[in-house]
Short mmCIF file of N, CA and C in Angstrom, two decimals:
data_model
loop_
_atom_site.label_atom_id
_atom_site.label_comp_id
_atom_site.label_asym_id
_atom_site.label_seq_id
_atom_site.Cartn_x
_atom_site.Cartn_y
_atom_site.Cartn_z
N MET A 1 10.51 -33.86 -58.20
CA MET A 1 11.44 -34.44 -57.27
C MET A 1 11.42 -33.62 -55.98
N SER A 2 11.35 -34.24 -54.86
CA SER A 2 11.30 -33.58 -53.58
C SER A 2 12.70 -33.14 -53.17
N THR A 3 12.79 -31.94 -52.57
CA THR A 3 14.08 -31.44 -52.11
C THR A 3 14.28 -31.70 -50.63
N LYS A 4 13.31 -32.36 -49.98
CA LYS A 4 13.43 -32.65 -48.55
C LYS A 4 14.48 -33.73 -48.31
N HIS A 5 15.20 -33.59 -47.21
CA HIS A 5 16.22 -34.56 -46.83
C HIS A 5 15.56 -35.80 -46.25
N ASN A 6 15.98 -36.95 -46.71
CA ASN A 6 15.44 -38.21 -46.23
C ASN A 6 16.55 -38.95 -45.49
N PRO A 7 16.58 -38.89 -44.14
CA PRO A 7 17.67 -39.50 -43.38
C PRO A 7 17.74 -41.01 -43.53
N SER A 8 16.64 -41.67 -43.90
CA SER A 8 16.67 -43.12 -44.02
C SER A 8 17.51 -43.57 -45.22
N LYS A 9 17.61 -42.75 -46.23
CA LYS A 9 18.41 -43.10 -47.41
C LYS A 9 19.90 -42.88 -47.15
N GLY A 10 20.26 -41.95 -46.29
CA GLY A 10 21.65 -41.72 -45.96
C GLY A 10 22.37 -40.90 -47.01
N ALA A 11 23.58 -40.48 -46.63
CA ALA A 11 24.38 -39.64 -47.50
C ALA A 11 24.91 -40.41 -48.70
N THR A 12 25.03 -41.71 -48.59
CA THR A 12 25.56 -42.52 -49.68
C THR A 12 24.69 -42.44 -50.92
N ALA A 13 23.39 -42.45 -50.75
CA ALA A 13 22.48 -42.37 -51.89
C ALA A 13 22.64 -41.04 -52.62
N VAL A 14 22.86 -39.96 -51.88
CA VAL A 14 23.04 -38.65 -52.49
C VAL A 14 24.34 -38.62 -53.28
N VAL A 15 25.40 -39.15 -52.72
CA VAL A 15 26.70 -39.17 -53.40
C VAL A 15 26.63 -40.01 -54.66
N ASP A 16 25.94 -41.14 -54.62
CA ASP A 16 25.81 -41.99 -55.79
C ASP A 16 25.11 -41.26 -56.94
N ARG A 17 24.11 -40.48 -56.63
CA ARG A 17 23.40 -39.74 -57.66
C ARG A 17 24.23 -38.57 -58.20
N ALA A 18 25.20 -38.09 -57.42
CA ALA A 18 25.99 -36.92 -57.80
C ALA A 18 27.23 -37.28 -58.61
N GLU A 19 27.47 -38.54 -58.84
CA GLU A 19 28.66 -38.96 -59.58
C GLU A 19 28.55 -38.56 -61.06
N PRO A 20 29.65 -38.04 -61.62
CA PRO A 20 29.61 -37.69 -63.05
C PRO A 20 29.60 -38.94 -63.92
N ARG A 21 29.04 -38.81 -65.08
CA ARG A 21 29.02 -39.92 -66.03
C ARG A 21 30.27 -39.81 -66.91
N THR A 22 31.27 -40.60 -66.60
CA THR A 22 32.51 -40.55 -67.35
C THR A 22 32.52 -41.61 -68.43
N GLY A 23 33.44 -41.47 -69.37
CA GLY A 23 33.59 -42.47 -70.41
C GLY A 23 32.58 -42.36 -71.53
N GLN A 24 31.80 -41.27 -71.57
CA GLN A 24 30.83 -41.10 -72.64
C GLN A 24 31.55 -40.62 -73.90
N ARG A 25 31.13 -41.10 -75.01
CA ARG A 25 31.73 -40.69 -76.28
C ARG A 25 30.63 -40.32 -77.26
N GLY A 26 30.82 -39.19 -77.92
CA GLY A 26 29.88 -38.78 -78.94
C GLY A 26 30.47 -39.04 -80.32
N VAL A 27 29.65 -38.93 -81.30
CA VAL A 27 30.09 -39.12 -82.68
C VAL A 27 30.77 -37.84 -83.14
N GLU A 28 31.98 -37.96 -83.68
CA GLU A 28 32.70 -36.80 -84.19
C GLU A 28 32.08 -36.40 -85.52
N VAL A 29 31.60 -35.18 -85.59
CA VAL A 29 30.96 -34.69 -86.80
C VAL A 29 32.02 -34.25 -87.82
N GLN A 30 33.04 -33.56 -87.30
CA GLN A 30 34.10 -33.06 -88.17
C GLN A 30 35.36 -32.94 -87.33
N ALA A 31 36.46 -33.44 -87.84
CA ALA A 31 37.73 -33.37 -87.11
C ALA A 31 38.17 -31.93 -86.95
N PHE A 32 38.76 -31.62 -85.79
CA PHE A 32 39.23 -30.26 -85.53
C PHE A 32 40.31 -29.90 -86.55
N GLY A 33 40.22 -28.70 -87.10
CA GLY A 33 41.20 -28.23 -88.06
C GLY A 33 40.92 -28.63 -89.49
N SER A 34 39.88 -29.42 -89.70
CA SER A 34 39.56 -29.84 -91.07
C SER A 34 38.44 -28.96 -91.63
N ILE A 35 38.39 -28.90 -92.93
CA ILE A 35 37.35 -28.13 -93.60
C ILE A 35 36.61 -29.06 -94.56
N ILE A 36 35.31 -29.04 -94.47
CA ILE A 36 34.48 -29.84 -95.38
C ILE A 36 34.20 -28.98 -96.62
N PRO A 37 34.52 -29.48 -97.80
CA PRO A 37 34.25 -28.70 -99.02
C PRO A 37 32.77 -28.40 -99.18
N MET A 38 32.47 -27.13 -99.42
CA MET A 38 31.09 -26.71 -99.64
C MET A 38 31.06 -25.79 -100.85
N ARG A 39 29.97 -25.78 -101.52
CA ARG A 39 29.82 -24.95 -102.72
C ARG A 39 29.39 -23.54 -102.32
N ILE A 40 30.35 -22.76 -101.82
CA ILE A 40 30.03 -21.39 -101.41
C ILE A 40 30.84 -20.36 -102.19
N GLY A 41 31.58 -20.80 -103.20
CA GLY A 41 32.31 -19.88 -104.06
C GLY A 41 33.67 -19.47 -103.53
N LEU A 42 34.17 -20.10 -102.46
CA LEU A 42 35.49 -19.79 -101.93
C LEU A 42 36.40 -20.99 -102.12
N ASP A 43 37.65 -20.73 -102.48
CA ASP A 43 38.58 -21.85 -102.63
C ASP A 43 39.04 -22.33 -101.25
N GLN A 44 39.72 -23.46 -101.24
CA GLN A 44 40.15 -24.12 -99.99
C GLN A 44 41.04 -23.21 -99.14
N GLU A 45 41.97 -22.51 -99.77
CA GLU A 45 42.91 -21.65 -99.03
C GLU A 45 42.17 -20.49 -98.35
N THR A 46 41.24 -19.89 -99.06
CA THR A 46 40.46 -18.78 -98.49
C THR A 46 39.61 -19.27 -97.33
N CYS A 47 39.00 -20.44 -97.47
CA CYS A 47 38.20 -21.01 -96.38
C CYS A 47 39.07 -21.26 -95.16
N GLN A 48 40.26 -21.82 -95.37
CA GLN A 48 41.16 -22.12 -94.27
C GLN A 48 41.54 -20.85 -93.51
N LYS A 49 41.89 -19.79 -94.24
CA LYS A 49 42.23 -18.51 -93.60
C LYS A 49 41.04 -17.95 -92.82
N SER A 50 39.85 -18.05 -93.40
CA SER A 50 38.65 -17.56 -92.72
C SER A 50 38.40 -18.33 -91.43
N VAL A 51 38.55 -19.64 -91.48
CA VAL A 51 38.35 -20.47 -90.30
C VAL A 51 39.35 -20.10 -89.21
N GLU A 52 40.61 -19.90 -89.59
CA GLU A 52 41.63 -19.54 -88.61
C GLU A 52 41.33 -18.20 -87.95
N MET A 53 40.91 -17.22 -88.76
CA MET A 53 40.58 -15.90 -88.21
C MET A 53 39.33 -15.96 -87.33
N LEU A 54 38.32 -16.70 -87.76
CA LEU A 54 37.11 -16.83 -86.95
C LEU A 54 37.38 -17.56 -85.64
N ASN A 55 38.26 -18.57 -85.67
CA ASN A 55 38.63 -19.26 -84.44
C ASN A 55 39.32 -18.30 -83.48
N GLN A 56 40.17 -17.41 -84.00
CA GLN A 56 40.84 -16.43 -83.14
C GLN A 56 39.83 -15.47 -82.52
N VAL A 57 38.86 -15.02 -83.30
CA VAL A 57 37.80 -14.14 -82.76
C VAL A 57 37.02 -14.88 -81.67
N LEU A 58 36.74 -16.14 -81.89
CA LEU A 58 36.02 -16.94 -80.89
C LEU A 58 36.81 -17.05 -79.60
N VAL A 59 38.11 -17.32 -79.71
CA VAL A 59 38.96 -17.42 -78.51
C VAL A 59 39.03 -16.09 -77.78
N ASP A 60 39.21 -15.01 -78.51
CA ASP A 60 39.29 -13.68 -77.88
C ASP A 60 37.98 -13.32 -77.18
N THR A 61 36.86 -13.61 -77.82
CA THR A 61 35.55 -13.31 -77.25
C THR A 61 35.29 -14.14 -75.99
N THR A 62 35.66 -15.40 -76.03
CA THR A 62 35.48 -16.27 -74.87
C THR A 62 36.34 -15.79 -73.71
N THR A 63 37.57 -15.39 -73.99
CA THR A 63 38.46 -14.88 -72.95
C THR A 63 37.89 -13.61 -72.33
N LEU A 64 37.41 -12.70 -73.16
CA LEU A 64 36.83 -11.46 -72.66
C LEU A 64 35.61 -11.74 -71.79
N ARG A 65 34.76 -12.67 -72.23
CA ARG A 65 33.59 -13.05 -71.42
C ARG A 65 34.01 -13.62 -70.07
N ASP A 66 35.04 -14.47 -70.08
CA ASP A 66 35.51 -15.07 -68.83
C ASP A 66 36.09 -14.03 -67.89
N LEU A 67 36.78 -13.03 -68.43
CA LEU A 67 37.31 -11.95 -67.58
C LEU A 67 36.17 -11.16 -66.95
N TYR A 68 35.13 -10.87 -67.73
CA TYR A 68 33.97 -10.16 -67.17
C TYR A 68 33.32 -10.99 -66.07
N LYS A 69 33.17 -12.28 -66.29
CA LYS A 69 32.56 -13.14 -65.26
C LYS A 69 33.44 -13.19 -64.01
N LYS A 70 34.76 -13.20 -64.19
CA LYS A 70 35.67 -13.20 -63.04
C LYS A 70 35.44 -11.94 -62.21
N HIS A 71 35.41 -10.80 -62.89
CA HIS A 71 35.20 -9.54 -62.16
C HIS A 71 33.79 -9.46 -61.58
N HIS A 72 32.86 -10.08 -62.24
CA HIS A 72 31.49 -10.13 -61.75
C HIS A 72 31.45 -10.72 -60.34
N TRP A 73 32.25 -11.76 -60.09
CA TRP A 73 32.25 -12.42 -58.79
C TRP A 73 33.18 -11.76 -57.78
N GLN A 74 34.02 -10.82 -58.21
CA GLN A 74 34.97 -10.19 -57.29
C GLN A 74 34.58 -8.76 -56.91
N VAL A 75 33.39 -8.36 -57.26
CA VAL A 75 32.92 -7.01 -56.95
C VAL A 75 32.61 -6.89 -55.46
N SER A 76 33.00 -5.77 -54.88
CA SER A 76 32.66 -5.49 -53.48
C SER A 76 32.57 -3.98 -53.30
N GLY A 77 32.08 -3.56 -52.16
CA GLY A 77 32.00 -2.14 -51.85
C GLY A 77 30.60 -1.59 -51.97
N PRO A 78 30.48 -0.26 -51.83
CA PRO A 78 29.16 0.37 -51.79
C PRO A 78 28.41 0.28 -53.12
N THR A 79 29.12 0.13 -54.23
CA THR A 79 28.44 0.03 -55.53
C THR A 79 28.32 -1.42 -55.99
N PHE A 80 28.42 -2.35 -55.04
CA PHE A 80 28.39 -3.77 -55.38
C PHE A 80 27.20 -4.13 -56.25
N TYR A 81 26.02 -3.76 -55.83
CA TYR A 81 24.82 -4.21 -56.53
C TYR A 81 24.78 -3.69 -57.97
N GLN A 82 25.09 -2.40 -58.16
CA GLN A 82 25.06 -1.82 -59.50
C GLN A 82 26.11 -2.47 -60.41
N LEU A 83 27.34 -2.66 -59.88
CA LEU A 83 28.38 -3.31 -60.68
C LEU A 83 28.06 -4.77 -60.95
N HIS A 84 27.48 -5.43 -59.98
CA HIS A 84 27.09 -6.83 -60.13
C HIS A 84 26.11 -6.96 -61.29
N LEU A 85 25.12 -6.08 -61.34
CA LEU A 85 24.14 -6.11 -62.43
C LEU A 85 24.79 -5.77 -63.77
N LEU A 86 25.69 -4.79 -63.78
CA LEU A 86 26.36 -4.38 -65.01
C LEU A 86 27.18 -5.53 -65.58
N PHE A 87 28.00 -6.17 -64.75
CA PHE A 87 28.83 -7.26 -65.23
C PHE A 87 28.00 -8.48 -65.61
N ASP A 88 26.86 -8.65 -64.98
CA ASP A 88 26.02 -9.81 -65.26
C ASP A 88 25.36 -9.69 -66.64
N LYS A 89 25.18 -8.46 -67.13
CA LYS A 89 24.60 -8.25 -68.45
C LYS A 89 25.59 -8.71 -69.47
#
């Protein structure tokens, strides 16, 4: 695809291509909060507790990652480049 601007097509063509595709629906594999029974040697209650704890770890990890990314974009000063690389890792 060419990145050159084509004035004959106008800005309208670009905006039309940039529109999000709304109203899409995917197939739900498993309802949120539900547990599918599996033969792994754990009873339902133990599985439920494990899922709740793992979900909390996931939320905490995602929050920590987002905070690092926030600081990644707010770095300034003489050590900008070094901190930018550090936070980007």
